[in-house]
Short mmCIF file of N, CA and C in Angstrom, two decimals:
data_model
loop_
_atom_site.label_atom_id
_atom_site.label_comp_id
_atom_site.label_asym_id
_atom_site.label_seq_id
_atom_site.Cartn_x
_atom_site.Cartn_y
_atom_site.Cartn_z
N MET A 30 0.69 -0.84 -0.09
CA MET A 30 -0.20 -0.46 -0.15
C MET A 30 1.03 1.28 -0.37
N ALA A 31 0.68 2.11 -0.91
CA ALA A 31 1.52 3.40 -0.88
C ALA A 31 0.85 4.02 0.35
N SER A 32 1.65 4.93 1.03
CA SER A 32 2.33 5.82 1.96
C SER A 32 1.37 7.06 1.39
N ALA A 33 1.05 8.24 2.22
CA ALA A 33 0.78 9.37 1.84
C ALA A 33 1.58 10.60 1.05
N ALA A 34 3.14 9.69 1.93
CA ALA A 34 4.31 10.47 1.14
C ALA A 34 4.35 10.41 -0.42
N GLU A 35 4.45 9.27 -0.57
CA GLU A 35 4.54 8.59 -2.20
C GLU A 35 3.18 8.55 -2.66
N ARG A 36 1.86 9.64 -2.40
CA ARG A 36 1.19 9.56 -2.95
C ARG A 36 1.01 11.78 -3.41
N ARG A 37 1.82 11.76 -2.63
CA ARG A 37 1.76 13.18 -2.91
C ARG A 37 2.05 13.69 -4.23
N PRO A 38 2.98 13.46 -4.90
CA PRO A 38 3.83 13.80 -6.08
C PRO A 38 2.20 13.59 -6.93
N PHE A 39 1.56 12.95 -7.21
CA PHE A 39 0.35 12.57 -7.79
C PHE A 39 -0.73 13.68 -7.52
N TRP A 40 -0.57 14.01 -6.13
CA TRP A 40 -1.79 14.96 -5.78
C TRP A 40 -1.08 16.29 -5.94
N LEU A 41 0.07 16.69 -5.91
CA LEU A 41 0.32 17.57 -6.71
C LEU A 41 0.19 18.17 -7.74
N LEU A 42 0.56 17.00 -8.34
CA LEU A 42 0.74 17.35 -10.00
C LEU A 42 -1.23 17.78 -10.69
N VAL A 43 -2.02 17.04 -10.05
CA VAL A 43 -3.41 17.09 -10.36
C VAL A 43 -3.87 18.63 -9.47
N ALA A 44 -3.35 18.96 -8.59
CA ALA A 44 -3.67 20.38 -8.05
C ALA A 44 -2.72 21.31 -9.01
N GLY A 45 -1.39 21.18 -9.47
CA GLY A 45 -0.88 21.95 -10.15
C GLY A 45 -1.64 21.83 -11.69
N THR A 46 -1.94 20.99 -12.27
CA THR A 46 -2.58 20.96 -13.51
C THR A 46 -3.76 22.05 -13.54
N VAL A 47 -4.87 21.58 -12.68
CA VAL A 47 -5.99 22.58 -12.30
C VAL A 47 -5.76 23.40 -12.18
N ALA A 48 -4.75 24.35 -11.47
CA ALA A 48 -4.23 25.65 -11.34
C ALA A 48 -3.59 25.95 -12.56
N LEU A 49 -2.98 25.37 -13.51
CA LEU A 49 -2.13 26.00 -14.69
C LEU A 49 -3.69 26.09 -15.82
N ASP A 50 -4.47 24.81 -15.48
CA ASP A 50 -5.78 25.09 -16.45
C ASP A 50 -6.55 26.31 -16.41
N ARG A 51 -6.74 26.78 -15.04
CA ARG A 51 -7.71 28.34 -14.93
C ARG A 51 -6.63 29.00 -14.94
N ILE A 52 -4.97 29.06 -14.78
CA ILE A 52 -4.82 30.59 -15.32
C ILE A 52 -4.47 30.75 -16.69
N THR A 53 -4.34 29.59 -17.55
CA THR A 53 -3.96 29.99 -19.02
C THR A 53 -5.78 30.11 -19.51
N LYS A 54 -7.03 30.03 -18.63
CA LYS A 54 -8.09 30.05 -19.29
C LYS A 54 -8.40 31.89 -18.86
N ILE A 55 -7.95 32.34 -17.73
CA ILE A 55 -7.88 33.69 -17.15
C ILE A 55 -7.09 34.35 -18.22
N ILE A 56 -5.69 34.27 -18.49
CA ILE A 56 -5.11 34.96 -19.38
C ILE A 56 -5.65 35.06 -20.61
N ALA A 57 -6.44 33.83 -21.59
CA ALA A 57 -6.59 34.13 -22.83
C ALA A 57 -7.99 34.45 -22.84
N GLU A 58 -8.72 34.54 -21.80
CA GLU A 58 -10.12 35.51 -21.52
C GLU A 58 -10.01 36.70 -21.60
N ASN A 59 -8.41 37.41 -20.85
CA ASN A 59 -8.28 38.48 -21.07
C ASN A 59 -7.28 39.47 -21.80
N ALA A 60 -7.00 38.34 -22.81
CA ALA A 60 -6.50 38.71 -23.91
C ALA A 60 -7.35 38.72 -25.25
N LEU A 61 -8.50 37.85 -25.00
CA LEU A 61 -9.04 38.12 -26.16
C LEU A 61 -10.66 38.89 -25.95
N LEU A 62 -10.68 39.26 -25.26
CA LEU A 62 -11.96 40.03 -24.67
C LEU A 62 -12.45 41.54 -25.95
N ASP A 63 -10.98 41.82 -26.40
CA ASP A 63 -11.15 42.94 -27.35
C ASP A 63 -11.50 42.73 -29.03
N GLY A 64 -11.51 41.15 -29.18
CA GLY A 64 -11.51 40.51 -30.36
C GLY A 64 -10.24 39.25 -30.57
N PRO A 65 -10.51 38.94 -31.44
CA PRO A 65 -9.62 37.77 -32.18
C PRO A 65 -8.32 37.93 -32.09
N ILE A 66 -7.47 37.79 -32.07
CA ILE A 66 -5.99 37.47 -32.56
C ILE A 66 -5.54 36.92 -33.48
N ARG A 67 -5.11 37.19 -34.41
CA ARG A 67 -4.37 37.03 -35.79
C ARG A 67 -3.12 36.21 -35.38
N VAL A 68 -2.78 34.76 -35.86
CA VAL A 68 -1.58 33.93 -35.69
C VAL A 68 -0.89 33.93 -36.58
N ILE A 69 -1.78 33.37 -38.21
CA ILE A 69 -1.08 33.83 -39.30
C ILE A 69 -2.41 34.02 -40.31
N GLY A 70 -1.95 35.82 -40.13
CA GLY A 70 -2.81 36.37 -41.31
C GLY A 70 -4.38 36.30 -40.73
N ASP A 71 -5.32 35.69 -41.99
CA ASP A 71 -6.67 35.63 -41.67
C ASP A 71 -7.14 33.78 -41.68
N VAL A 72 -6.39 33.37 -41.63
CA VAL A 72 -6.15 31.99 -41.57
C VAL A 72 -6.38 31.28 -40.33
N VAL A 73 -5.23 31.98 -39.83
CA VAL A 73 -5.69 30.94 -37.97
C VAL A 73 -5.73 32.32 -37.01
N GLN A 74 -6.46 31.97 -36.18
CA GLN A 74 -6.87 33.15 -35.31
C GLN A 74 -7.34 32.57 -34.06
N TRP A 75 -7.38 33.16 -32.83
CA TRP A 75 -7.70 32.87 -31.61
C TRP A 75 -8.64 34.04 -31.47
N ARG A 76 -10.02 32.80 -31.34
CA ARG A 76 -11.11 33.83 -30.77
C ARG A 76 -11.69 33.41 -29.77
N LEU A 77 -12.42 34.61 -28.85
CA LEU A 77 -13.10 33.91 -27.48
C LEU A 77 -14.53 33.33 -27.61
N ILE A 78 -14.44 31.91 -27.56
CA ILE A 78 -15.69 31.36 -27.68
C ILE A 78 -16.27 30.61 -26.36
N TYR A 79 -17.13 30.97 -25.55
CA TYR A 79 -17.86 29.92 -24.76
C TYR A 79 -18.41 28.78 -24.63
N ASN A 80 -18.16 27.79 -24.59
CA ASN A 80 -18.82 26.14 -25.05
C ASN A 80 -19.82 26.46 -23.86
N PRO A 81 -20.89 25.88 -24.32
CA PRO A 81 -22.52 26.02 -23.14
C PRO A 81 -22.06 24.39 -22.83
N GLY A 82 -21.59 23.42 -23.21
CA GLY A 82 -21.65 21.72 -22.85
C GLY A 82 -20.06 21.78 -21.96
N ALA A 83 -19.93 20.31 -22.07
CA ALA A 83 -18.51 20.06 -21.57
C ALA A 83 -17.83 19.65 -22.86
N ALA A 84 -16.45 18.84 -22.50
CA ALA A 84 -15.61 18.52 -23.53
C ALA A 84 -16.46 18.47 -24.99
N PHE A 85 -15.70 19.28 -25.64
CA PHE A 85 -15.94 19.23 -27.28
C PHE A 85 -17.56 19.34 -27.50
N GLY A 86 -18.45 20.19 -26.47
CA GLY A 86 -19.79 20.74 -26.43
C GLY A 86 -20.58 19.46 -26.21
N LEU A 87 -19.98 18.33 -25.80
CA LEU A 87 -20.84 17.47 -25.10
C LEU A 87 -21.84 17.56 -24.24
N GLY A 88 -22.73 17.55 -24.04
CA GLY A 88 -23.54 17.69 -22.76
C GLY A 88 -24.57 18.76 -23.12
N SER A 89 -24.18 19.61 -24.07
CA SER A 89 -25.03 20.95 -24.44
C SER A 89 -26.42 20.58 -24.89
N ALA A 90 -26.43 19.08 -25.60
CA ALA A 90 -27.62 19.29 -25.94
C ALA A 90 -29.11 19.09 -24.89
N ILE A 91 -28.47 19.00 -23.43
CA ILE A 91 -29.55 18.39 -22.52
C ILE A 91 -29.42 19.46 -21.53
N GLY A 92 -28.81 20.32 -21.57
CA GLY A 92 -28.94 21.59 -20.85
C GLY A 92 -28.12 21.70 -19.40
N PRO A 93 -28.60 22.59 -18.70
CA PRO A 93 -27.65 22.58 -17.64
C PRO A 93 -27.27 21.50 -16.76
N LEU A 94 -28.34 20.38 -17.05
CA LEU A 94 -28.51 19.15 -16.47
C LEU A 94 -26.97 18.37 -17.10
N GLY A 95 -26.21 18.73 -17.54
CA GLY A 95 -25.40 18.28 -18.08
C GLY A 95 -24.02 18.48 -17.52
N ARG A 96 -23.76 19.48 -17.31
CA ARG A 96 -23.17 20.25 -16.30
C ARG A 96 -22.84 19.35 -15.16
N TRP A 97 -23.93 18.87 -14.24
CA TRP A 97 -23.99 18.12 -13.14
C TRP A 97 -23.57 16.81 -13.59
N VAL A 98 -24.00 16.28 -14.96
CA VAL A 98 -23.59 14.67 -14.92
C VAL A 98 -21.88 14.60 -14.68
N PHE A 99 -21.59 15.68 -15.68
CA PHE A 99 -19.82 15.46 -15.58
C PHE A 99 -19.25 15.54 -14.33
N LEU A 100 -19.78 16.87 -13.46
CA LEU A 100 -19.31 17.00 -12.54
C LEU A 100 -19.36 15.55 -11.66
N ALA A 101 -20.64 15.25 -11.73
CA ALA A 101 -20.70 13.52 -11.20
C ALA A 101 -19.87 12.69 -11.24
N VAL A 102 -19.40 12.42 -12.63
CA VAL A 102 -18.84 11.90 -12.82
C VAL A 102 -17.15 12.06 -13.15
N ALA A 103 -16.76 13.39 -12.77
CA ALA A 103 -15.62 13.64 -12.26
C ALA A 103 -15.24 13.42 -11.01
N VAL A 104 -15.90 13.83 -9.82
CA VAL A 104 -16.02 13.40 -8.67
C VAL A 104 -15.76 11.68 -8.55
N VAL A 105 -16.57 10.99 -8.87
CA VAL A 105 -16.83 9.55 -8.58
C VAL A 105 -15.34 9.39 -9.56
N ALA A 106 -14.75 10.07 -10.14
CA ALA A 106 -13.26 9.45 -11.27
C ALA A 106 -11.87 9.72 -9.95
N ILE A 107 -12.49 11.01 -9.78
CA ILE A 107 -11.51 11.27 -8.24
C ILE A 107 -11.42 10.29 -7.20
N VAL A 108 -12.75 9.86 -6.48
CA VAL A 108 -12.65 8.99 -5.22
C VAL A 108 -11.81 7.67 -6.07
N LEU A 109 -12.15 7.31 -7.15
CA LEU A 109 -11.79 5.90 -7.19
C LEU A 109 -10.07 5.98 -7.92
N LEU A 110 -9.47 7.49 -7.93
CA LEU A 110 -8.28 7.51 -8.27
C LEU A 110 -7.36 7.45 -6.65
N ALA A 111 -8.22 7.79 -6.15
CA ALA A 111 -7.70 8.43 -4.83
C ALA A 111 -7.84 6.88 -4.07
N ARG A 112 -8.45 6.15 -3.94
CA ARG A 112 -8.56 4.70 -3.25
C ARG A 112 -7.50 3.92 -4.43
N MET A 113 -7.44 3.79 -5.54
CA MET A 113 -6.64 3.15 -6.18
C MET A 113 -4.99 3.69 -5.98
N SER A 114 -4.93 5.07 -5.70
CA SER A 114 -3.65 5.39 -5.18
C SER A 114 -3.05 4.98 -3.91
N ARG A 115 -3.73 4.82 -3.19
CA ARG A 115 -4.08 3.88 -1.89
C ARG A 115 -3.74 2.60 -1.72
N GLU A 116 -3.99 1.80 -2.82
CA GLU A 116 -4.03 0.47 -2.79
C GLU A 116 -2.75 -0.26 -3.60
N ALA A 117 -2.30 0.71 -4.34
CA ALA A 117 -1.12 0.48 -5.35
C ALA A 117 0.06 0.19 -4.42
N ASP A 118 0.95 -0.67 -4.78
CA ASP A 118 2.23 -1.36 -4.44
C ASP A 118 2.99 -0.58 -5.41
N VAL A 119 3.80 0.55 -4.26
CA VAL A 119 4.70 1.13 -5.13
C VAL A 119 6.06 1.26 -4.61
#
């Protein structure tokens, strides 16, 4: 069974990934509020678009309920990962 000290790098990686994701979203939103940024002329542009669903628009057809469903799935996945990390032989 993995000790808490052995599981710490995993949870630090999870926390770092979530923090980095949030930081890059804030930076992108602030940079793109005034309009698109041309990267390669008119061919490639960065635009600010909000996704009403989850990943790739999945769940947008079922409305706000879709977010709660995906949240529940994510919480279950985190709980399972935590249990698996406690039981893993490292």
